[in-house]
mmCIF file of C-alpha atoms in Angstrom:
data_model
loop_
_atom_site.group_PDB
_atom_site.id
_atom_site.type_symbol
_atom_site.label_atom_id
_atom_site.label_comp_id
_atom_site.label_asym_id
_atom_site.label_seq_id
_atom_site.Cartn_x
_atom_site.Cartn_y
_atom_site.Cartn_z
ATOM 1 C CA UNK A 1 -0.064 0.034 -0.078
ATOM 2 C CA UNK A 2 1.424 3.190 -1.139
ATOM 3 C CA UNK A 3 2.064 6.255 1.631
ATOM 4 C CA UNK A 4 -0.492 9.043 1.456
ATOM 5 C CA UNK A 5 0.480 12.661 0.900
ATOM 6 C CA UNK A 6 -1.267 12.892 4.529
ATOM 7 C CA UNK A 7 1.060 14.176 7.319
ATOM 8 C CA UNK A 8 3.289 11.130 8.977
ATOM 9 C CA UNK A 9 1.226 10.634 12.679
ATOM 10 C CA UNK A 10 3.547 10.944 15.490
ATOM 11 C CA UNK A 11 4.801 8.529 17.674
ATOM 12 C CA UNK A 12 2.475 7.270 20.428
ATOM 13 C CA UNK A 13 2.788 4.885 22.653
ATOM 14 C CA UNK A 14 0.286 2.446 24.178
ATOM 15 C CA UNK A 15 -0.733 3.796 27.964
ATOM 16 C CA UNK A 16 -1.461 0.603 29.007
ATOM 17 C CA UNK A 17 0.908 -1.366 31.274
ATOM 18 C CA UNK A 18 3.069 -3.736 30.445
ATOM 19 C CA UNK A 19 1.384 -7.315 31.482
ATOM 20 C CA UNK A 20 4.085 -8.632 34.373
ATOM 21 C CA UNK A 21 5.416 -11.879 33.629
ATOM 22 C CA UNK A 22 3.221 -15.152 34.199
ATOM 23 C CA UNK A 23 0.576 -12.878 32.614
ATOM 24 C CA UNK A 24 -0.954 -11.337 29.529
ATOM 25 C CA UNK A 25 -2.695 -8.062 27.565
ATOM 26 C CA UNK A 26 -4.660 -8.526 24.827
ATOM 27 C CA UNK A 27 -3.876 -5.695 22.489
ATOM 28 C CA UNK A 28 -5.718 -6.433 19.484
ATOM 29 C CA UNK A 29 -8.332 -9.325 18.983
ATOM 30 C CA UNK A 30 -6.885 -12.367 20.250
ATOM 31 C CA UNK A 31 -3.566 -10.284 20.319
ATOM 32 C CA UNK A 32 -1.981 -11.132 23.127
ATOM 33 C CA UNK A 33 1.278 -9.783 24.781
ATOM 34 C CA UNK A 34 3.047 -11.556 27.067
ATOM 35 C CA UNK A 35 6.514 -10.209 28.645
ATOM 36 C CA UNK A 36 9.969 -12.260 30.290
ATOM 37 C CA UNK A 37 12.710 -11.289 32.036
ATOM 38 C CA UNK A 38 15.720 -10.670 30.810
ATOM 39 C CA UNK A 39 19.155 -11.311 32.901
ATOM 40 C CA UNK A 40 20.542 -8.214 31.021
ATOM 41 C CA UNK A 41 20.894 -4.544 31.633
ATOM 42 C CA UNK A 42 18.169 -4.456 28.904
ATOM 43 C CA UNK A 43 15.746 -6.184 31.253
ATOM 44 C CA UNK A 44 13.087 -7.888 28.770
ATOM 45 C CA UNK A 45 11.786 -8.954 25.772
ATOM 46 C CA UNK A 46 8.090 -9.068 24.994
ATOM 47 C CA UNK A 47 6.441 -12.577 22.767
ATOM 48 C CA UNK A 48 3.098 -12.242 20.852
ATOM 49 C CA UNK A 49 0.069 -14.880 20.965
ATOM 50 C CA UNK A 50 -1.791 -15.147 18.303
ATOM 51 C CA UNK A 51 -5.123 -17.363 19.247
ATOM 52 C CA UNK A 52 -6.640 -19.473 15.985
ATOM 53 C CA UNK A 53 -9.955 -22.016 16.137
ATOM 54 C CA UNK A 54 -7.652 -24.530 17.771
ATOM 55 C CA UNK A 55 -5.147 -22.545 20.083
ATOM 56 C CA UNK A 56 -2.260 -20.238 19.255
ATOM 57 C CA UNK A 57 0.261 -19.202 17.175
ATOM 58 C CA UNK A 58 3.539 -17.676 19.162
ATOM 59 C CA UNK A 59 6.057 -15.327 17.604
ATOM 60 C CA UNK A 60 8.882 -15.691 20.121
ATOM 61 C CA UNK A 61 10.018 -17.492 23.019
ATOM 62 C CA UNK A 62 12.046 -15.327 26.023
ATOM 63 C CA UNK A 63 15.591 -16.455 26.761
ATOM 64 C CA UNK A 64 15.838 -20.179 28.270
ATOM 65 C CA UNK A 65 16.330 -20.277 31.577
ATOM 66 C CA UNK A 66 15.014 -21.567 34.235
ATOM 67 C CA UNK A 67 13.283 -18.702 35.260
ATOM 68 C CA UNK A 68 11.480 -17.733 31.947
ATOM 69 C CA UNK A 69 10.441 -21.454 31.890
ATOM 70 C CA UNK A 70 8.741 -20.823 35.361
ATOM 71 C CA UNK A 71 6.819 -18.011 34.046
ATOM 72 C CA UNK A 72 5.753 -19.982 30.951
ATOM 73 C CA UNK A 73 4.850 -23.038 33.333
ATOM 74 C CA UNK A 74 2.203 -20.549 34.527
ATOM 75 C CA UNK A 75 1.246 -19.230 30.948
ATOM 76 C CA UNK A 76 0.470 -23.444 30.412
ATOM 77 C CA UNK A 77 -2.484 -23.015 33.208
ATOM 78 C CA UNK A 78 -3.849 -19.120 32.467
ATOM 79 C CA UNK A 79 -2.625 -17.993 29.514
ATOM 80 C CA UNK A 80 -3.191 -20.597 27.263
ATOM 81 C CA UNK A 81 -6.213 -22.154 28.969
ATOM 82 C CA UNK A 82 -5.620 -25.542 28.257
ATOM 83 C CA UNK A 83 -5.505 -24.855 24.261
ATOM 84 C CA UNK A 84 -2.276 -25.314 22.778
ATOM 85 C CA UNK A 85 0.418 -23.757 20.648
ATOM 86 C CA UNK A 86 -0.084 -24.805 17.868
ATOM 87 C CA UNK A 87 2.962 -23.289 15.757
ATOM 88 C CA UNK A 88 5.984 -20.917 17.430
ATOM 89 C CA UNK A 89 7.704 -18.409 14.802
ATOM 90 C CA UNK A 90 11.149 -17.051 15.647
ATOM 91 C CA UNK A 91 11.920 -13.190 14.744
ATOM 92 C CA UNK A 92 15.688 -14.188 14.829
ATOM 93 C CA UNK A 93 17.722 -16.331 16.412
ATOM 94 C CA UNK A 94 18.759 -13.872 19.833
ATOM 95 C CA UNK A 95 18.315 -15.825 23.492
ATOM 96 C CA UNK A 96 15.854 -13.981 24.347
ATOM 97 C CA UNK A 97 13.480 -14.746 20.926
ATOM 98 C CA UNK A 98 14.867 -18.275 19.783
ATOM 99 C CA UNK A 99 16.017 -19.169 23.533
ATOM 100 C CA UNK A 100 12.785 -21.526 24.876
ATOM 101 C CA UNK A 101 11.944 -22.491 21.452
ATOM 102 C CA UNK A 102 12.791 -25.884 21.442
ATOM 103 C CA UNK A 103 11.498 -27.000 24.333
ATOM 104 C CA UNK A 104 8.227 -25.455 23.686
ATOM 105 C CA UNK A 105 8.226 -27.130 20.463
ATOM 106 C CA UNK A 106 8.881 -30.731 22.294
ATOM 107 C CA UNK A 107 6.218 -29.505 24.896
ATOM 108 C CA UNK A 108 3.791 -29.066 22.169
ATOM 109 C CA UNK A 109 4.615 -30.970 19.442
ATOM 110 C CA UNK A 110 4.609 -28.163 16.658
ATOM 111 C CA UNK A 111 6.819 -27.033 14.125
ATOM 112 C CA UNK A 112 9.140 -23.619 14.196
ATOM 113 C CA UNK A 113 8.771 -20.891 11.325
ATOM 114 C CA UNK A 114 11.845 -19.218 10.753
ATOM 115 C CA UNK A 115 14.663 -17.694 7.908
ATOM 116 C CA UNK A 116 17.388 -20.759 6.546
ATOM 117 C CA UNK A 117 19.446 -17.688 8.299
ATOM 118 C CA UNK A 118 18.595 -17.493 11.851
ATOM 119 C CA UNK A 119 18.136 -21.373 11.899
ATOM 120 C CA UNK A 120 21.938 -22.055 10.598
ATOM 121 C CA UNK A 121 23.424 -19.236 12.475
ATOM 122 C CA UNK A 122 22.147 -20.656 15.649
ATOM 123 C CA UNK A 123 23.394 -23.353 14.773
ATOM 124 C CA UNK A 124 26.893 -22.317 13.812
ATOM 125 C CA UNK A 125 26.597 -20.022 17.300
ATOM 126 C CA UNK A 126 25.861 -22.964 19.507
ATOM 127 C CA UNK A 127 28.805 -25.408 17.763
ATOM 128 C CA UNK A 128 31.397 -22.070 18.028
ATOM 129 C CA UNK A 129 32.263 -22.375 14.295
ATOM 130 C CA UNK A 130 31.937 -20.657 10.275
ATOM 131 C CA UNK A 131 32.830 -17.179 12.116
ATOM 132 C CA UNK A 132 30.288 -17.276 14.746
ATOM 133 C CA UNK A 133 32.563 -18.856 17.597
ATOM 134 C CA UNK A 134 33.708 -16.310 20.613
ATOM 135 C CA UNK A 135 37.393 -16.959 19.560
ATOM 136 C CA UNK A 136 36.894 -15.927 16.259
ATOM 137 C CA UNK A 137 34.719 -12.414 18.316
ATOM 138 C CA UNK A 138 37.955 -12.456 20.668
ATOM 139 C CA UNK A 139 39.891 -12.329 17.537
ATOM 140 C CA UNK A 140 37.848 -9.441 15.551
ATOM 141 C CA UNK A 141 37.743 -7.368 18.576
ATOM 142 C CA UNK A 142 41.959 -8.016 19.241
ATOM 143 C CA UNK A 143 41.566 -6.598 15.580
ATOM 144 C CA UNK A 144 39.709 -3.309 15.765
ATOM 145 C CA UNK A 145 41.834 -2.373 19.249
ATOM 146 C CA UNK A 146 39.769 -3.827 22.587
ATOM 147 C CA UNK A 147 42.031 -3.611 25.354
ATOM 148 C CA UNK A 148 43.447 -7.272 26.495
ATOM 149 C CA UNK A 149 41.569 -7.325 30.273
ATOM 150 C CA UNK A 150 38.523 -6.881 28.490
ATOM 151 C CA UNK A 151 39.301 -9.752 25.758
ATOM 152 C CA UNK A 152 40.079 -11.849 29.143
ATOM 153 C CA UNK A 153 36.446 -11.009 30.203
ATOM 154 C CA UNK A 154 35.250 -12.554 27.366
ATOM 155 C CA UNK A 155 37.260 -15.352 27.081
ATOM 156 C CA UNK A 156 36.018 -15.886 30.826
ATOM 157 C CA UNK A 157 32.742 -16.051 29.864
ATOM 158 C CA UNK A 158 32.439 -18.501 27.140
ATOM 159 C CA UNK A 159 29.675 -19.291 25.395
ATOM 160 C CA UNK A 160 27.327 -16.540 26.437
ATOM 161 C CA UNK A 161 24.550 -18.271 23.419
ATOM 162 C CA UNK A 162 24.883 -21.721 23.993
ATOM 163 C CA UNK A 163 23.576 -20.544 28.095
ATOM 164 C CA UNK A 164 20.157 -18.413 26.249
ATOM 165 C CA UNK A 165 19.506 -20.460 23.878
ATOM 166 C CA UNK A 166 20.696 -24.238 25.587
ATOM 167 C CA UNK A 167 19.356 -26.154 22.140
ATOM 168 C CA UNK A 168 18.616 -25.303 18.849
ATOM 169 C CA UNK A 169 15.682 -26.299 16.408
ATOM 170 C CA UNK A 170 16.520 -29.683 14.742
ATOM 171 C CA UNK A 171 14.167 -29.249 12.220
ATOM 172 C CA UNK A 172 12.321 -26.262 10.906
ATOM 173 C CA UNK A 173 9.651 -24.329 8.783
ATOM 174 C CA UNK A 174 11.118 -22.189 6.456
ATOM 175 C CA UNK A 175 10.306 -18.058 6.035
ATOM 176 C CA UNK A 176 11.127 -15.813 2.968
ATOM 177 C CA UNK A 177 10.595 -12.621 2.729
ATOM 178 C CA UNK A 178 7.426 -12.237 1.137
ATOM 179 C CA UNK A 179 5.909 -15.416 2.363
ATOM 180 C CA UNK A 180 1.766 -15.282 4.191
ATOM 181 C CA UNK A 181 1.101 -17.149 7.271
ATOM 182 C CA UNK A 182 -2.176 -17.417 8.813
ATOM 183 C CA UNK A 183 -2.612 -15.846 11.476
ATOM 184 C CA UNK A 184 -5.662 -15.500 14.029
ATOM 185 C CA UNK A 185 -8.280 -13.944 11.361
ATOM 186 C CA UNK A 186 -5.767 -12.189 9.390
ATOM 187 C CA UNK A 187 -2.666 -13.352 7.112
ATOM 188 C CA UNK A 188 0.718 -11.635 7.295
ATOM 189 C CA UNK A 189 2.985 -10.706 5.317
ATOM 190 C CA UNK A 190 6.834 -11.545 6.089
ATOM 191 C CA UNK A 191 9.306 -8.753 5.799
ATOM 192 C CA UNK A 192 12.717 -9.455 5.991
ATOM 193 C CA UNK A 193 15.517 -6.962 7.478
ATOM 194 C CA UNK A 194 19.009 -7.101 7.724
ATOM 195 C CA UNK A 195 21.846 -5.623 9.959
ATOM 196 C CA UNK A 196 20.386 -6.013 12.916
ATOM 197 C CA UNK A 197 21.189 -10.230 12.041
ATOM 198 C CA UNK A 198 21.150 -12.462 9.313
ATOM 199 C CA UNK A 199 17.680 -12.730 8.408
ATOM 200 C CA UNK A 200 15.722 -11.224 10.326
ATOM 201 C CA UNK A 201 11.373 -11.255 9.571
ATOM 202 C CA UNK A 202 8.737 -9.504 10.660
ATOM 203 C CA UNK A 203 5.248 -9.790 10.534
ATOM 204 C CA UNK A 204 2.701 -7.352 8.850
ATOM 205 C CA UNK A 205 -1.344 -7.495 8.547
ATOM 206 C CA UNK A 206 -1.641 -4.138 6.472
ATOM 207 C CA UNK A 207 -5.714 -5.002 7.047
ATOM 208 C CA UNK A 208 -5.687 -5.877 10.449
ATOM 209 C CA UNK A 209 -3.308 -2.495 11.225
ATOM 210 C CA UNK A 210 0.015 -4.650 13.060
ATOM 211 C CA UNK A 211 3.449 -5.522 12.775
ATOM 212 C CA UNK A 212 5.056 -7.686 15.060
ATOM 213 C CA UNK A 213 8.365 -6.334 14.144
ATOM 214 C CA UNK A 214 11.190 -8.361 16.329
ATOM 215 C CA UNK A 215 14.108 -5.948 16.807
ATOM 216 C CA UNK A 216 13.759 -4.172 13.596
ATOM 217 C CA UNK A 217 11.518 -1.433 15.481
ATOM 218 C CA UNK A 218 11.523 -0.163 18.833
ATOM 219 C CA UNK A 219 9.922 3.031 20.273
ATOM 220 C CA UNK A 220 12.776 4.018 21.708
ATOM 221 C CA UNK A 221 15.977 2.693 21.036
ATOM 222 C CA UNK A 222 17.885 1.898 17.883
ATOM 223 C CA UNK A 223 18.486 -2.193 17.536
ATOM 224 C CA UNK A 224 21.861 -3.104 17.844
ATOM 225 C CA UNK A 225 23.902 -3.249 14.901
ATOM 226 C CA UNK A 226 26.911 -4.478 14.123
ATOM 227 C CA UNK A 227 30.112 -6.283 12.370
ATOM 228 C CA UNK A 228 31.113 -9.720 13.471
ATOM 229 C CA UNK A 229 33.939 -11.832 12.054
ATOM 230 C CA UNK A 230 32.647 -14.225 9.719
ATOM 231 C CA UNK A 231 31.514 -10.799 7.599
ATOM 232 C CA UNK A 232 34.497 -8.756 8.687
ATOM 233 C CA UNK A 233 34.274 -5.898 6.178
ATOM 234 C CA UNK A 234 30.562 -5.899 6.121
ATOM 235 C CA UNK A 235 28.321 -2.948 6.013
ATOM 236 C CA UNK A 236 24.680 -3.574 8.011
ATOM 237 C CA UNK A 237 24.324 -0.480 8.528
ATOM 238 C CA UNK A 238 23.184 1.125 5.011
ATOM 239 C CA UNK A 239 21.367 -2.772 5.034
ATOM 240 C CA UNK A 240 19.161 -1.912 8.651
ATOM 241 C CA UNK A 241 18.055 1.157 6.747
ATOM 242 C CA UNK A 242 17.322 -0.100 3.227
ATOM 243 C CA UNK A 243 15.303 -1.959 5.602
ATOM 244 C CA UNK A 244 13.445 0.336 7.037
ATOM 245 C CA UNK A 245 11.316 1.035 3.884
ATOM 246 C CA UNK A 246 9.718 -1.994 3.488
ATOM 247 C CA UNK A 247 8.319 -0.580 6.796
ATOM 248 C CA UNK A 248 7.228 2.999 5.716
ATOM 249 C CA UNK A 249 4.687 1.369 2.864
ATOM 250 C CA UNK A 250 2.843 -0.122 5.591
ATOM 251 C CA UNK A 251 -0.075 1.935 6.814
ATOM 252 C CA UNK A 252 0.393 4.806 9.341
ATOM 253 C CA UNK A 253 -2.056 3.849 11.898
ATOM 254 C CA UNK A 254 -0.408 0.685 12.316
ATOM 255 C CA UNK A 255 -0.036 -0.873 16.018
ATOM 256 C CA UNK A 256 3.085 -1.741 16.162
ATOM 257 C CA UNK A 257 4.202 -4.513 18.936
ATOM 258 C CA UNK A 258 7.973 -4.583 19.565
ATOM 259 C CA UNK A 259 10.255 -6.878 21.312
ATOM 260 C CA UNK A 260 11.669 -4.394 23.583
ATOM 261 C CA UNK A 261 9.189 -1.224 24.477
ATOM 262 C CA UNK A 262 5.601 -0.457 24.245
ATOM 263 C CA UNK A 263 3.364 -0.689 21.420
ATOM 264 C CA UNK A 264 3.222 2.185 19.448
ATOM 265 C CA UNK A 265 2.060 3.917 16.755
ATOM 266 C CA UNK A 266 3.497 6.201 14.413
ATOM 267 C CA UNK A 267 5.742 3.936 11.934
ATOM 268 C CA UNK A 268 7.150 6.784 9.649
ATOM 269 C CA UNK A 269 7.603 8.840 12.531
ATOM 270 C CA UNK A 270 9.873 6.225 13.914
ATOM 271 C CA UNK A 271 11.792 5.642 10.210
ATOM 272 C CA UNK A 272 12.273 8.839 9.930
ATOM 273 C CA UNK A 273 13.691 9.150 13.672
ATOM 274 C CA UNK A 274 15.822 5.345 13.208
ATOM 275 C CA UNK A 275 17.470 7.254 9.916
ATOM 276 C CA UNK A 276 18.417 10.479 11.338
ATOM 277 C CA UNK A 277 20.030 8.952 14.651
ATOM 278 C CA UNK A 278 22.350 6.491 12.402
ATOM 279 C CA UNK A 279 23.495 10.133 10.058
ATOM 280 C CA UNK A 280 23.976 12.134 13.451
ATOM 281 C CA UNK A 281 26.221 8.892 15.324
ATOM 282 C CA UNK A 282 28.129 8.992 11.087
ATOM 283 C CA UNK A 283 28.590 12.383 11.290
ATOM 284 C CA UNK A 284 30.160 13.003 14.698
ATOM 285 C CA UNK A 285 32.556 9.539 14.238
ATOM 286 C CA UNK A 286 33.545 11.952 11.022
ATOM 287 C CA UNK A 287 34.004 14.317 13.345
ATOM 288 C CA UNK A 288 35.735 12.898 16.084
ATOM 289 C CA UNK A 289 37.843 10.671 13.799
ATOM 290 C CA UNK A 290 38.882 14.423 11.758
ATOM 291 C CA UNK A 291 39.636 15.883 15.548
ATOM 292 C CA UNK A 292 42.197 12.730 16.532
ATOM 293 C CA UNK A 293 45.509 13.925 14.131
ATOM 294 C CA UNK A 294 46.034 10.522 14.017
ATOM 295 C CA UNK A 295 44.230 6.754 12.453
ATOM 296 C CA UNK A 296 41.646 5.291 15.436
ATOM 297 C CA UNK A 297 40.859 2.376 16.594
ATOM 298 C CA UNK A 298 37.651 1.136 17.048
ATOM 299 C CA UNK A 299 37.921 0.725 20.419
ATOM 300 C CA UNK A 300 39.237 3.843 20.808
ATOM 301 C CA UNK A 301 35.907 5.296 19.171
ATOM 302 C CA UNK A 302 33.040 3.576 21.121
ATOM 303 C CA UNK A 303 33.223 6.941 23.456
ATOM 304 C CA UNK A 304 31.892 8.667 20.526
ATOM 305 C CA UNK A 305 28.827 6.606 19.831
ATOM 306 C CA UNK A 306 28.003 5.180 24.076
ATOM 307 C CA UNK A 307 29.143 8.015 26.617
ATOM 308 C CA UNK A 308 27.928 5.621 29.848
ATOM 309 C CA UNK A 309 29.945 3.075 31.086
ATOM 310 C CA UNK A 310 29.547 0.254 29.982
ATOM 311 C CA UNK A 311 29.308 -3.435 31.369
ATOM 312 C CA UNK A 312 30.670 -6.738 29.379
ATOM 313 C CA UNK A 313 27.212 -7.298 27.612
ATOM 314 C CA UNK A 314 27.143 -3.589 26.261
ATOM 315 C CA UNK A 315 30.952 -3.805 25.188
ATOM 316 C CA UNK A 316 30.448 -6.475 23.655
ATOM 317 C CA UNK A 317 28.002 -5.204 21.594
ATOM 318 C CA UNK A 318 29.359 -1.959 21.467
ATOM 319 C CA UNK A 319 32.110 -3.351 20.031
ATOM 320 C CA UNK A 320 30.567 -4.724 16.822
ATOM 321 C CA UNK A 321 28.662 -1.578 16.803
ATOM 322 C CA UNK A 322 31.813 0.852 16.345
ATOM 323 C CA UNK A 323 33.243 -1.349 13.844
ATOM 324 C CA UNK A 324 29.797 -1.662 11.895
ATOM 325 C CA UNK A 325 29.368 2.343 12.137
ATOM 326 C CA UNK A 326 33.319 2.453 11.146
ATOM 327 C CA UNK A 327 32.896 0.823 8.231
ATOM 328 C CA UNK A 328 30.217 2.713 7.245
ATOM 329 C CA UNK A 329 32.174 5.803 6.570
ATOM 330 C CA UNK A 330 34.806 3.639 5.442
ATOM 331 C CA UNK A 331 32.765 2.388 2.173
ATOM 332 C CA UNK A 332 30.836 5.574 1.772
ATOM 333 C CA UNK A 333 34.657 6.976 0.879
ATOM 334 C CA UNK A 334 34.090 9.365 3.700
ATOM 335 C CA UNK A 335 37.010 7.286 5.864
ATOM 336 C CA UNK A 336 40.493 5.829 5.008
ATOM 337 C CA UNK A 337 40.939 2.274 6.622
ATOM 338 C CA UNK A 338 44.402 0.696 7.261
ATOM 339 C CA UNK A 339 45.407 -2.221 7.861
ATOM 340 C CA UNK A 340 48.752 -3.128 9.799
ATOM 341 C CA UNK A 341 51.206 -5.360 8.964
ATOM 342 C CA UNK A 342 49.683 -6.961 12.415
ATOM 343 C CA UNK A 343 46.210 -7.175 11.561
ATOM 344 C CA UNK A 344 45.327 -4.062 13.315
ATOM 345 C CA UNK A 345 43.070 -2.185 12.142
ATOM 346 C CA UNK A 346 42.547 1.641 11.995
ATOM 347 C CA UNK A 347 40.046 4.432 10.583
ATOM 348 C CA UNK A 348 40.677 7.598 9.911
ATOM 349 C CA UNK A 349 38.547 10.950 7.973
#
């Protein structure tokens, strides 16, 4: 549906408070909002149950730990009211989304639908191969200037992904951009997104005026857009911004169901703000490189992007994001990238 010339409506978040863990709130006919805790600074993830005539479709599953599974057991007795989950859809492979997928699928004997990119990435992350291993991450971050003590801390924590995803699905129903799924009262279209994860799948129903956005469109924060070792010269910021164009074709009164934060309306305004945000950060990085007088590492430039103290988890994501934005300047011809004989990578305006 093409966008009209009418002004975009401002971002408006639902005033209703989020449901407490173990409870659900109906946000549209037959569409229920669940919230699960996370053991990070970003302390929650939203999940979505869509009621059908004989059970539910669940979109995303929560972090695969004992706390979340106890909340799920409460939902088995209350929210589901003895009606089964018939299908699971995973927007992407990150632990807060895929962590309980295999466990729930075994409990309900139901299929898991996801894109092939996310399915394969999950297995590579658990099995630590194909450039997805922690040793690969540390090697990449070392080349980009991460301090030895931070590298040692990353090594000590081991495979954090596997803690959040104890088991990846061993079979899946493949989703591809443009596919349609019948969920509840509407037909939903798969919208593939890039930059945050390998092949993220959002779900939109224009007739229902709903978008399950996953991590691609959040109301207050910009999702992590990062470079990882399997694609060290990657261009994820450009891919992320290009992916947002598909959301702009949706009706502006669409209720966006994000993975973090509150449901909201105002897609066009939010897409515009995200594009402006990344543009501002790129301009700040370029100015910092120009003022530095010497080539800079991604680790050294992190304070330009993140003006606060970072814990280990946040620093892990900050490194990937700093490399992504520096690569963007380099690929766009706004920065030079040099590689020393020891492999160290530096950038200059």
